[in-house]
Structure formats: C-alpha cells, structure tokens
PDB file of C-alpha atoms in Angstrom:
ATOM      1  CA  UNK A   1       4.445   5.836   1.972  1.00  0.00           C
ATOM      2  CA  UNK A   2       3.839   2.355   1.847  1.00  0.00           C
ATOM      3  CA  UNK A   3       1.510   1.582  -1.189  1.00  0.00           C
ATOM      4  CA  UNK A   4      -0.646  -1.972  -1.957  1.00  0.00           C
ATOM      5  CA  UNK A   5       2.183  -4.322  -2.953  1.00  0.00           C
ATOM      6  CA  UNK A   6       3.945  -3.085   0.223  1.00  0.00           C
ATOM      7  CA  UNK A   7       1.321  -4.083   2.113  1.00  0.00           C
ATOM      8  CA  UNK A   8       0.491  -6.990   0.178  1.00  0.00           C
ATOM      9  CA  UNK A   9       4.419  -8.605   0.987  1.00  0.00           C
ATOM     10  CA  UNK A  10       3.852  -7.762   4.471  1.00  0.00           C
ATOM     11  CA  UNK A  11       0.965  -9.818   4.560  1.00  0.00           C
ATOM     12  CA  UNK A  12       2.177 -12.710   2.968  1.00  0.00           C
ATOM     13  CA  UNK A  13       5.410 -12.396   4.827  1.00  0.00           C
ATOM     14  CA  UNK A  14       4.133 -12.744   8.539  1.00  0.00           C
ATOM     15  CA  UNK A  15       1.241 -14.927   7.700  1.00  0.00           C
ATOM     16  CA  UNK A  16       3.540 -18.475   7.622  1.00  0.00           C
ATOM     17  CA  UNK A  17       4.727 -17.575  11.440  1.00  0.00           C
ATOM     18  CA  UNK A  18       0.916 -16.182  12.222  1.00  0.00           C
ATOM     19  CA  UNK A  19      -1.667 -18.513  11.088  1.00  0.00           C
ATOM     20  CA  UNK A  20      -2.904 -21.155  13.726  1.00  0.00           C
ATOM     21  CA  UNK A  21      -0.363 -19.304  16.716  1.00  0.00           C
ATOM     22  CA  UNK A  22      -1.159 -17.694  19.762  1.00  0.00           C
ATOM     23  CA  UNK A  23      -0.455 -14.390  20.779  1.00  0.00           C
ATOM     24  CA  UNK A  24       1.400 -15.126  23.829  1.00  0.00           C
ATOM     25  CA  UNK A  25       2.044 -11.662  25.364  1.00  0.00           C
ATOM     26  CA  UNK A  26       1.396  -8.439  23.539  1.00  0.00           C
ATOM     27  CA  UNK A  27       3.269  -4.783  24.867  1.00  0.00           C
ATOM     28  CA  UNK A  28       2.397  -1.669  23.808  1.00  0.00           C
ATOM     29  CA  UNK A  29       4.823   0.676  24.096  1.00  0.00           C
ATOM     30  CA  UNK A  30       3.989   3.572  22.455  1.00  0.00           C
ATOM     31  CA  UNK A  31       0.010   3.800  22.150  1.00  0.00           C
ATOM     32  CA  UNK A  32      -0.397   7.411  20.222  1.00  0.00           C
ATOM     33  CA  UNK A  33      -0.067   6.716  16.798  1.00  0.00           C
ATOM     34  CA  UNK A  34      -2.432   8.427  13.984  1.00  0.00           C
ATOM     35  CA  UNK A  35      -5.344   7.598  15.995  1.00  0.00           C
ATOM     36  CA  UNK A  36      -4.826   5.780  19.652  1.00  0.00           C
ATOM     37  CA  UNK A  37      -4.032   2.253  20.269  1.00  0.00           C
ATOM     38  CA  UNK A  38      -7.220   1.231  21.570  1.00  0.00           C
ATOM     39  CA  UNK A  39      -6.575   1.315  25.495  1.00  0.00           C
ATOM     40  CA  UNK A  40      -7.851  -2.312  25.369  1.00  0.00           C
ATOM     41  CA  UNK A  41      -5.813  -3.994  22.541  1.00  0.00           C
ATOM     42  CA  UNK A  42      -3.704  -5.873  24.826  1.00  0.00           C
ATOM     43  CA  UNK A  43      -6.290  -7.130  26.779  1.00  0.00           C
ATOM     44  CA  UNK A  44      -8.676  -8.266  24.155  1.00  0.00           C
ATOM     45  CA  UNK A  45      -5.577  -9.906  21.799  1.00  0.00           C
ATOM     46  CA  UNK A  46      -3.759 -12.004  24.653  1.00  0.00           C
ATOM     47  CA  UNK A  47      -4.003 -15.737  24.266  1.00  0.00           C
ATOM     48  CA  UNK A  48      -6.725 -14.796  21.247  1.00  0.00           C
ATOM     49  CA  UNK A  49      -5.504 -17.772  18.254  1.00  0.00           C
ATOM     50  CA  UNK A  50      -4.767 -16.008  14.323  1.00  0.00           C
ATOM     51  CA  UNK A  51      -6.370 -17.421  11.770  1.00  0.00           C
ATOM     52  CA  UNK A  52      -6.164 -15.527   8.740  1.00  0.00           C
ATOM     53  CA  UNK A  53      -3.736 -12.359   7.450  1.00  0.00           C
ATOM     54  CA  UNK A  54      -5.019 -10.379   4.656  1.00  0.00           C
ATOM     55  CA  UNK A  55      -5.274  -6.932   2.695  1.00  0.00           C
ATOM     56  CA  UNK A  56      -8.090  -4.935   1.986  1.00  0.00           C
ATOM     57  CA  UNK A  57      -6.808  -1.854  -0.082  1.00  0.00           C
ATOM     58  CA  UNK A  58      -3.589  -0.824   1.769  1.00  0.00           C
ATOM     59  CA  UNK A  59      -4.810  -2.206   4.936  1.00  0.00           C
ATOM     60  CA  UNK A  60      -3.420  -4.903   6.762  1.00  0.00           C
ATOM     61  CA  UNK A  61      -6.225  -7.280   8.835  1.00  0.00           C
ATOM     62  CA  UNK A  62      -5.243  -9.750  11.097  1.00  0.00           C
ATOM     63  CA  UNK A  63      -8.325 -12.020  12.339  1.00  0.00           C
ATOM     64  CA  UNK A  64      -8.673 -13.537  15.622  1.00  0.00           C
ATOM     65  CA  UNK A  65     -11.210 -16.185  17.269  1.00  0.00           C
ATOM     66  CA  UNK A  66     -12.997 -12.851  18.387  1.00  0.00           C
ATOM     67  CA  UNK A  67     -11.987  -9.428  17.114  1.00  0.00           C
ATOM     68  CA  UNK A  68     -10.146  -8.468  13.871  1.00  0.00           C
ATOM     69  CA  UNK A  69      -7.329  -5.492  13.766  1.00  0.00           C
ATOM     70  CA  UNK A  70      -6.842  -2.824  10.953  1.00  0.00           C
ATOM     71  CA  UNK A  71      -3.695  -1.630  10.322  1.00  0.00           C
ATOM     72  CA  UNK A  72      -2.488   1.210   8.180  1.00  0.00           C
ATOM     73  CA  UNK A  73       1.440   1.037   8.081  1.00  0.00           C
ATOM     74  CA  UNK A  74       1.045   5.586   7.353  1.00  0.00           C
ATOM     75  CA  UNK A  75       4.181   7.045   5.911  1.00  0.00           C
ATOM     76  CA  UNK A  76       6.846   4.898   7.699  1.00  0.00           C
ATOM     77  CA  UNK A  77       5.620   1.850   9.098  1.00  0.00           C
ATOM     78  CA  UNK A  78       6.391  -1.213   9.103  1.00  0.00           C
ATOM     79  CA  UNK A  79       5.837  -5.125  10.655  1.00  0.00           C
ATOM     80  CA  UNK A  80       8.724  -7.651  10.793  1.00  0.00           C
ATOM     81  CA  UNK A  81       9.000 -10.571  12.599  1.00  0.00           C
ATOM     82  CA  UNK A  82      11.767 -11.117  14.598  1.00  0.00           C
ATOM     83  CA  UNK A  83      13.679 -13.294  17.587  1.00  0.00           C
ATOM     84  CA  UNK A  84      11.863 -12.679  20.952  1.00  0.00           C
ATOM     85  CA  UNK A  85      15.181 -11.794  22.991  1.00  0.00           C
ATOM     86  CA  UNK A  86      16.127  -9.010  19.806  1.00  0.00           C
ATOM     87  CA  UNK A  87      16.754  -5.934  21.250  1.00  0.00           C
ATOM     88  CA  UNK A  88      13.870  -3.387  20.945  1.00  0.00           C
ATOM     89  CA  UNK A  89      14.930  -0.602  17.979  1.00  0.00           C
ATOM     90  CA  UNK A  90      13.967   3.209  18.994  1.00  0.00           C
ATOM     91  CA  UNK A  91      10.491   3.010  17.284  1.00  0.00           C
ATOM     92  CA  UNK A  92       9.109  -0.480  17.831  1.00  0.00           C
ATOM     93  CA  UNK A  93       5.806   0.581  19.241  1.00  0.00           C
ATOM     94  CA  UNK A  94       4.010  -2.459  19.421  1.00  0.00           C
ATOM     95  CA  UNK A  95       5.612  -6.161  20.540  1.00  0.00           C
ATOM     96  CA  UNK A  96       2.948  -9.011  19.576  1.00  0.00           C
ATOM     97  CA  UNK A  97       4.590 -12.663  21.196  1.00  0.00           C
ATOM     98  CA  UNK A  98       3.857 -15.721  18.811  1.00  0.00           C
ATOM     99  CA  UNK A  99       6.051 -19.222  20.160  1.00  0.00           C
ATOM    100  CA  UNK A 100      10.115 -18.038  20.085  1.00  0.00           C
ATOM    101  CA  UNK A 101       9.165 -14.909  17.761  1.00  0.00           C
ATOM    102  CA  UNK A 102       7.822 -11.155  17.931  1.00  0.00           C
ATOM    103  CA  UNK A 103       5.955  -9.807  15.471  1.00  0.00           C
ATOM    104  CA  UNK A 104       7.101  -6.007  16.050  1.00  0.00           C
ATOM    105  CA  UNK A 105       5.286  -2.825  14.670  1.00  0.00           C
ATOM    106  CA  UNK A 106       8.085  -0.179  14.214  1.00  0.00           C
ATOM    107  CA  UNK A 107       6.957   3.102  12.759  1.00  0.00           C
ATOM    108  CA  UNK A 108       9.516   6.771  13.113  1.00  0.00           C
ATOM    109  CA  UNK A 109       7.063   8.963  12.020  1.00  0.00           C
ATOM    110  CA  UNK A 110       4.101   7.106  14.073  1.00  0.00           C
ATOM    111  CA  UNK A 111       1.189   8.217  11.173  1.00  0.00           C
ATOM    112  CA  UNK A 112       0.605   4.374  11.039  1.00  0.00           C
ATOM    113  CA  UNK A 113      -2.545   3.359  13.387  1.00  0.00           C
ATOM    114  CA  UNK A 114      -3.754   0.055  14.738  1.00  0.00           C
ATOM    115  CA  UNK A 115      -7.358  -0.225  15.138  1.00  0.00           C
ATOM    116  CA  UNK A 116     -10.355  -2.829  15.880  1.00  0.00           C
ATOM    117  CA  UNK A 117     -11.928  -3.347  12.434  1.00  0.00           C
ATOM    118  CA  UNK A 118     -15.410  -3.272  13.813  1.00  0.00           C
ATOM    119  CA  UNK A 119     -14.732   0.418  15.082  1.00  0.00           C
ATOM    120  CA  UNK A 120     -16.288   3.077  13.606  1.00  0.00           C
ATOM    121  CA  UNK A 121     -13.439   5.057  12.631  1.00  0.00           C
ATOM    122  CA  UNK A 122     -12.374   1.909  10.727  1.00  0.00           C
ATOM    123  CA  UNK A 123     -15.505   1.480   9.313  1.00  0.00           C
ATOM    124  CA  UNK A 124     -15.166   4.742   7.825  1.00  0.00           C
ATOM    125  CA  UNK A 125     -11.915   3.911   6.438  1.00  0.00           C
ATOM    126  CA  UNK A 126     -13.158   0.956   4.799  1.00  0.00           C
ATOM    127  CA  UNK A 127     -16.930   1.334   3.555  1.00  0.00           C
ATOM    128  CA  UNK A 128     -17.276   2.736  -0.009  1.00  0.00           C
ATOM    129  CA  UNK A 129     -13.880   1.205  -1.203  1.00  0.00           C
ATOM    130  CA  UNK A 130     -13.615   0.506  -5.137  1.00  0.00           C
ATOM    131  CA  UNK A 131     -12.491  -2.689  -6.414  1.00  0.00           C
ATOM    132  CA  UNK A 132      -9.319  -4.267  -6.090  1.00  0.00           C
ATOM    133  CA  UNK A 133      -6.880  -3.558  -8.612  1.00  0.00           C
ATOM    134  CA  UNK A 134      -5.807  -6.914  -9.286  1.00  0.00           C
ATOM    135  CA  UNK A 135      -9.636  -8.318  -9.036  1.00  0.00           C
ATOM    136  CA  UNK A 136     -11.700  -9.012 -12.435  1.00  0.00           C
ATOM    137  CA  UNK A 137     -13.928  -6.444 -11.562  1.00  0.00           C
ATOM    138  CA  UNK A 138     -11.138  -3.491 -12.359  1.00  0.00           C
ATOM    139  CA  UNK A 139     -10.502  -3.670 -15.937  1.00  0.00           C
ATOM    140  CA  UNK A 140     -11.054  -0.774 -18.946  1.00  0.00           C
ATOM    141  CA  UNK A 141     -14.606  -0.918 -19.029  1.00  0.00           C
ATOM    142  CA  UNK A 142     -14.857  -0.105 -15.110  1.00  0.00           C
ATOM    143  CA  UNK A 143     -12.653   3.230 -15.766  1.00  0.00           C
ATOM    144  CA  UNK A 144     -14.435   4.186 -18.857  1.00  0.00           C
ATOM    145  CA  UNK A 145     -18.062   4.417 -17.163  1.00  0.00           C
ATOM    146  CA  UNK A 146     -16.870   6.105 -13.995  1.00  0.00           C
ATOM    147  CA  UNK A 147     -14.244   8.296 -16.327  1.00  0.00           C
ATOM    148  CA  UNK A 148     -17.496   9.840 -18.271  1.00  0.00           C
ATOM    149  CA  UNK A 149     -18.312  12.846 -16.321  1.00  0.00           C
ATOM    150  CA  UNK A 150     -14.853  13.087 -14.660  1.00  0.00           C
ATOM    151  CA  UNK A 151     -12.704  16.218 -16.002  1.00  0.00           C
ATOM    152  CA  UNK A 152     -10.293  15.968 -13.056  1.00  0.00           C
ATOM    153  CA  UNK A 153      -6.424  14.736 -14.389  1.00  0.00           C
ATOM    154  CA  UNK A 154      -6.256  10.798 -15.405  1.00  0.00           C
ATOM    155  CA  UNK A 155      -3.305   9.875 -12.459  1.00  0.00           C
ATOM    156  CA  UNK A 156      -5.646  11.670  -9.690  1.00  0.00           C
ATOM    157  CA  UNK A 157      -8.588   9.741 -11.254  1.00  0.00           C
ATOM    158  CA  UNK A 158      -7.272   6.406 -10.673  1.00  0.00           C
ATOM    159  CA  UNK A 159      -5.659   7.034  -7.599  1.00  0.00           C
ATOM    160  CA  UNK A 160      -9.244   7.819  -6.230  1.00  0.00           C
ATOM    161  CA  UNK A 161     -10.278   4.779  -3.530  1.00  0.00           C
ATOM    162  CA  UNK A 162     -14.298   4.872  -4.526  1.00  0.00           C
ATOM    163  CA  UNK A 163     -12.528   4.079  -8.354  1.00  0.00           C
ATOM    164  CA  UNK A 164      -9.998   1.626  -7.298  1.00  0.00           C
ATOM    165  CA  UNK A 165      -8.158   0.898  -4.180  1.00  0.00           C
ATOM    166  CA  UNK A 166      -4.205   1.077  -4.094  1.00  0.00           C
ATOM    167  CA  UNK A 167      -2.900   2.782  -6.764  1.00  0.00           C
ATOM    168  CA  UNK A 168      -1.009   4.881  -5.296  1.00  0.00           C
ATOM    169  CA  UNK A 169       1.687   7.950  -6.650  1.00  0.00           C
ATOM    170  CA  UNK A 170       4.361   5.515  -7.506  1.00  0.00           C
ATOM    171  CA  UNK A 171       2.495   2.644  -8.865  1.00  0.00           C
ATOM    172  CA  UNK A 172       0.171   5.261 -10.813  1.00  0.00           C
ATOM    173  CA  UNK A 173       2.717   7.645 -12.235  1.00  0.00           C
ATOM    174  CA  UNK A 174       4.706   3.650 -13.526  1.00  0.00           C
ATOM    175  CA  UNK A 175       1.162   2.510 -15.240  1.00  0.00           C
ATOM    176  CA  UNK A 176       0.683   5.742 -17.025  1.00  0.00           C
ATOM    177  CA  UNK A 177       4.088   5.935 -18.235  1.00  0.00           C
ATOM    178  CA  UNK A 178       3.586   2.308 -19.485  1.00  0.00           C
ATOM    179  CA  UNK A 179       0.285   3.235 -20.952  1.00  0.00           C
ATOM    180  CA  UNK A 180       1.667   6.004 -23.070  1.00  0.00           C
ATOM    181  CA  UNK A 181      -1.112   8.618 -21.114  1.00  0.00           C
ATOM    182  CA  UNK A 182      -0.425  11.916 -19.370  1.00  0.00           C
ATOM    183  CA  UNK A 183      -0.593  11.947 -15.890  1.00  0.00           C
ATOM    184  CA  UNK A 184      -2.446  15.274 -16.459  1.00  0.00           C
ATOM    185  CA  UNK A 185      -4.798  14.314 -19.041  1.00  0.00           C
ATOM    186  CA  UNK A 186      -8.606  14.998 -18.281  1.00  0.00           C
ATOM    187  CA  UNK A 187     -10.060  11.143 -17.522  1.00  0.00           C
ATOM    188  CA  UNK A 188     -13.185  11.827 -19.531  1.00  0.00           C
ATOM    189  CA  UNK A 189     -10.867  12.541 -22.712  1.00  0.00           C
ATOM    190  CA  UNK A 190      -9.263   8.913 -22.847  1.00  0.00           C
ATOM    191  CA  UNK A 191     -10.778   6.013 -25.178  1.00  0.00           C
ATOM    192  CA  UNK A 192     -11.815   2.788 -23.966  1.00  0.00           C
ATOM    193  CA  UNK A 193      -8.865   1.235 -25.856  1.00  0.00           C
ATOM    194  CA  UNK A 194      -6.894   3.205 -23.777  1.00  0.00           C
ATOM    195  CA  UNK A 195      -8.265   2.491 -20.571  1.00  0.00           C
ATOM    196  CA  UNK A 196      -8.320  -0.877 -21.420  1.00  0.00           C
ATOM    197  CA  UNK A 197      -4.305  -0.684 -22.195  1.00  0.00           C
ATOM    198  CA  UNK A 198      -4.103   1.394 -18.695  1.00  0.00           C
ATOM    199  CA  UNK A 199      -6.339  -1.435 -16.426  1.00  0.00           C
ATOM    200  CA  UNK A 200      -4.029  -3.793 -17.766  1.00  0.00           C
ATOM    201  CA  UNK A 201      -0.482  -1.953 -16.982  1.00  0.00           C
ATOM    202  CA  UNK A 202      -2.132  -0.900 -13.794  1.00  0.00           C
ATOM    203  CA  UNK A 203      -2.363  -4.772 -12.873  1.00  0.00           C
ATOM    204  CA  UNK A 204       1.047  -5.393 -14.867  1.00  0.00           C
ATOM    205  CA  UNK A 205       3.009  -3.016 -12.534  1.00  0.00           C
ATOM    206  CA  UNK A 206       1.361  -4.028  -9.029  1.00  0.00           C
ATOM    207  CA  UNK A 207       2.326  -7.389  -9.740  1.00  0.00           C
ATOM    208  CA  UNK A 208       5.893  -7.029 -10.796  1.00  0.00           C
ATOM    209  CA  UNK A 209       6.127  -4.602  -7.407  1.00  0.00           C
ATOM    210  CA  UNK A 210       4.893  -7.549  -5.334  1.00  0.00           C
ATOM    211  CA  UNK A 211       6.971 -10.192  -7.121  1.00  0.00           C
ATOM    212  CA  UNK A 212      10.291  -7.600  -6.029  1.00  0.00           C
ATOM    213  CA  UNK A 213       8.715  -7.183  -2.431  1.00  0.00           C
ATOM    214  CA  UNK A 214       7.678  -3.878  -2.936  1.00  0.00           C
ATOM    215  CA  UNK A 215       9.454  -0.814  -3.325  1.00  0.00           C
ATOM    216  CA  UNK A 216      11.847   0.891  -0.668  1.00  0.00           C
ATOM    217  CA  UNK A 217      12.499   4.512  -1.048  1.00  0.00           C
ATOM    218  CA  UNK A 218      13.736   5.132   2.480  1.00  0.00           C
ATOM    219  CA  UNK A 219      11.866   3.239   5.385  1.00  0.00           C
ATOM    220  CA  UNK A 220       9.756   0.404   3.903  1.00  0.00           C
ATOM    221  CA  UNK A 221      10.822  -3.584   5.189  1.00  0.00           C
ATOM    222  CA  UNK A 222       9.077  -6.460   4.802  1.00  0.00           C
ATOM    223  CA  UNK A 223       8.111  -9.090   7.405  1.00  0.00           C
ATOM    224  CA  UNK A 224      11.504 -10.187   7.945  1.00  0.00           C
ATOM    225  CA  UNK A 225      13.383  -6.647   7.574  1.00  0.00           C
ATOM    226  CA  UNK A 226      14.146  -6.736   4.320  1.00  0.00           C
ATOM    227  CA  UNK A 227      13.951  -3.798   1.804  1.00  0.00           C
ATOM    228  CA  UNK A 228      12.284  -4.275  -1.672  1.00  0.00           C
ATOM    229  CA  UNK A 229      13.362  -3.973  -5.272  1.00  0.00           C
ATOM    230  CA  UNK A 230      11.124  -2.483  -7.433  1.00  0.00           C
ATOM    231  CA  UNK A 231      12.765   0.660  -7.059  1.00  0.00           C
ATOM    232  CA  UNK A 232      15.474  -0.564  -9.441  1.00  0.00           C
ATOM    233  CA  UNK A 233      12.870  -1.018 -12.259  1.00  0.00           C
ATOM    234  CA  UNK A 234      10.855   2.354 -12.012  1.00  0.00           C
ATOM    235  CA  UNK A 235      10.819   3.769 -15.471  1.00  0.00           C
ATOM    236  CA  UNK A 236       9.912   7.646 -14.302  1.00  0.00           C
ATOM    237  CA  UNK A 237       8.936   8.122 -10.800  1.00  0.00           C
ATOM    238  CA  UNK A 238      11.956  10.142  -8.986  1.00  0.00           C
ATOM    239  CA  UNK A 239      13.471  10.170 -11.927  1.00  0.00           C
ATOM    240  CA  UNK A 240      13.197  13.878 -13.256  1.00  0.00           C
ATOM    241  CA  UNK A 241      15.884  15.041 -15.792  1.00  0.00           C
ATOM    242  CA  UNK A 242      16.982  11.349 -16.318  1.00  0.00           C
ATOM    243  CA  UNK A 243      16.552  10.041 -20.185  1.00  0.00           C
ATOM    244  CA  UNK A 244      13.182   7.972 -20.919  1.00  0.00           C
ATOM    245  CA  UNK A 245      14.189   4.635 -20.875  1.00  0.00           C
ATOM    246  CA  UNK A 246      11.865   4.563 -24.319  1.00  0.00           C
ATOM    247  CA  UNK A 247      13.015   7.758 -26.476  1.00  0.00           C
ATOM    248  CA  UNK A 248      15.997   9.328 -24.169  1.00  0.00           C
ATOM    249  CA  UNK A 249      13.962  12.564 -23.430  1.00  0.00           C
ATOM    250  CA  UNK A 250      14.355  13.746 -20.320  1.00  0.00           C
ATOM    251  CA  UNK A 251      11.779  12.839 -17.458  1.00  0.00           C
ATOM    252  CA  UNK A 252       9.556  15.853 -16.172  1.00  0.00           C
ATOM    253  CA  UNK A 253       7.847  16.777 -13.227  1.00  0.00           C
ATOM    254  CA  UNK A 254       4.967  19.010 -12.141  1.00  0.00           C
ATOM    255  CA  UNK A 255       2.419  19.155  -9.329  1.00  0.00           C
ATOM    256  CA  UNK A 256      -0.924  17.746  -9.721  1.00  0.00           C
ATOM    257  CA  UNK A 257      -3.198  17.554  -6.716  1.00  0.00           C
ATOM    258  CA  UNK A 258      -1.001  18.437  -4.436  1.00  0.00           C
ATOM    259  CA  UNK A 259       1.236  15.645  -5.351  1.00  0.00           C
ATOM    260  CA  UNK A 260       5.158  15.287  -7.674  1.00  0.00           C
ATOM    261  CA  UNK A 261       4.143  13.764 -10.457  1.00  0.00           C
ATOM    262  CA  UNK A 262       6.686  11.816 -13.098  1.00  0.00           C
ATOM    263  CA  UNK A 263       5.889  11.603 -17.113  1.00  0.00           C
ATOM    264  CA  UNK A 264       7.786  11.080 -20.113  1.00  0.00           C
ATOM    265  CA  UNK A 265       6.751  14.910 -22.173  1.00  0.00           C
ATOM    266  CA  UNK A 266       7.462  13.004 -25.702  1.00  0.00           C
ATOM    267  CA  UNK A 267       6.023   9.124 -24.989  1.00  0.00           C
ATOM    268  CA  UNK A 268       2.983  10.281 -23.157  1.00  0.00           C
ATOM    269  CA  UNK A 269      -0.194  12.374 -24.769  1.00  0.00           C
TER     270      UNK A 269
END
C-alpha cells in the first residue's frame, strides 16, 4: 500500500505540469472505486484552473478555483502523467486533460477513491488527524504524553492517525529497527529518551524514503511511471531470516494487530 512518502513524490511529481493549467477534458472510465466517483466529478472539474497540489496524511488534494478533490491512492494506485495520444493501460480509471498531457489515475485493485474534500465521507477521513510526522509538532515529547496510558504494542501505537499521520507498516517497522525498540513493546513502557531517539528516526526514515521516491514493492509509480528506491535500503521489513545488517542475527517476524511485523530479536528490546 502506498504509504506518506509515496504520496508525498506523487505530489511533488505532477504539481510542475498541474499548477496554473486547465483541466481541459476529464473521462471517467471506471467510476466504482472504494467509494463512487462522484457522478458529478467531470462536470464540476472541466475547464476548473489548479492551483495548488498537496498532502494531508496519505491523501493527495488537488485544489481548484471552486472545489478541492481527495484522493487515497488504496492498495495499488497510482497517478502519472503522461502523453495525451498514450494508449490507455487496462486500469486507467480516470483521464484528467492538462495542455498536450494526461494526468491518468490507474489503480488494479480499484481500493483507491476520488472524492470532493468538502464531502462528508471525506470529512470523516480527515477530521481528528494527528500531526504530521515531519512537522515540529511530532517530536518525543508528543509520544511520551499520549504513550502514558497506552499498553497497546509501540509499532501499532505510532501507526495510530489521532497520534501521527503516515507512519505506516514499512516506514514504522524501519524507525523501530533504527531506534533499537521492539515493535511489540507496550508504548507506556518506553522512556522519553527513547521516544525522543524514535520521533527523530521516524522523521529520519520518511525523508530518506521521499529523497528515493518512495518505495515500490510491486505496484507503486510515481508521477511519471517510475518505481522508487527505498526498497533497496530497508534494514528489516520483508526481510525475515536475512542477517541484521547491525549484529548478523537473523530478522524475525510475528503478527501484531493483524499486521507482519519485521524486528531484529538481538538489536531491539
């Protein structure tokens, strides 16, 4: 699933070819996604100028004069930005014409969605967010407070949205191994030294992901198609029975809520 720095090179990818461009033509062509293409998205989106192309969390918003759309790219989707005579692949579900160029929404598994951000089902997607994790408001101090009462496991704690947005299993199960913690580890059993070491390899690891356009385990491409590299530096995630990088041991898995979690059994306590 595409995670924050994902979404955050997809932003910054389209936005050169977006910002200050009509959308000349939009075509839906397949409008059941996670939730409905709203039956009026062409309509409301033709001729309507873009002027800005952000992230919120690992939402994608592209503002217009008069609406703004959410996007959530689900488990396999993706935006690139292409020639407007390219042939259409298999799963391009959504065709948005800007000058000589489509931006194209392509997503197999279609649990992606495309929404008005004023909706109410975005709304409810959005409101009680936690801070960004790259913002000056997430740092050790942050985790420690909301960590106090918290017994549930360390890697599910921070990869809770009302704690902070976009940490998601890969980028969480990288920062812990970084921060020397168990994944499994109750959160109100870790220091504020240590959550200040973990804030800071938190922020350490999303931007290193970003910097190596994200990574690209089997569907993930940015804005112009292209896969990303941080794959090549993961230290433990999908890496069970490898040796640590650190001490040689070999990488373990287990389950914790619900989700394959990767640790280190001898670097992390």
């Amino acid at each position: 699933m595409p995670e924050l720095p994902e979404v955050e090179t997809t932003a910054r990818g389209i936005a050169p070819f977006l910002l200050g461009q009509r959308f000349v033509s939009i075509r839906v062509n397949q409008p059941s996604l996670r939730w409905p293409i709203p039956p009026d998205f062409s309509q409301r989106l033709v001729n309507e100028l873009c002027l800005s192309v952000t992230r919120r969390a690992k939402y994608l918003m592209i503002e217009t004069q008069t609406t703004k759309i959410l996007s959530h790219l689900g488990m396999s989707g993706s935006f690139r930005l292409v020639d407007a005579n390219t042939p259409l692949k298999i799963h391009d579900h959504v065709q948005i014409q800007v000058g000589d160029l489509e931006l194209r929404y392509h997503d197999p598994r279609r649990f992606g969605c495309l929404l008005w951000a004023d909706s109410e089902r975005a709304r409810k997607l959005i409101d009680n967010l936690g801070p960004e994790p790259l913002s000056d408001e997430f740092c050790g101090e942050w985790l420690y407070k909301l960590a106090k009462r918290r017994t549930i496991g360390v890697k599910s704690f921070i990869m809770t949205n009302s704690v902070v947005v976009g940490v998601g299993n890969i980028y969480a199960s990288e920062s812990l191994f970084l921060a020397g913690i168990h994944p499994a580890r109750p959160a109100n059993r870790i220091s504020h030294a240590r959550y200040n070491d973990l804030a800071a390899q938190v922020k350490k690891v999303l931007t290193c992901a970003i910097e190596a356009g994200g990574t690209t385990l089997r569907d993930f491409v940015n804005g112009q198609g292209e896969p990303g590299y941080f794959q090549q530096a993961l230290s433990v995630y999908g890496r069970v029975g490898d040796p640590c990088k650190r001490c040689r041991r070999a990488i373990g898995s287990r389950m914790i809520a619900g989700r394959n979690s990767f640790f280190c059994p001898r670097c992390q306590t």
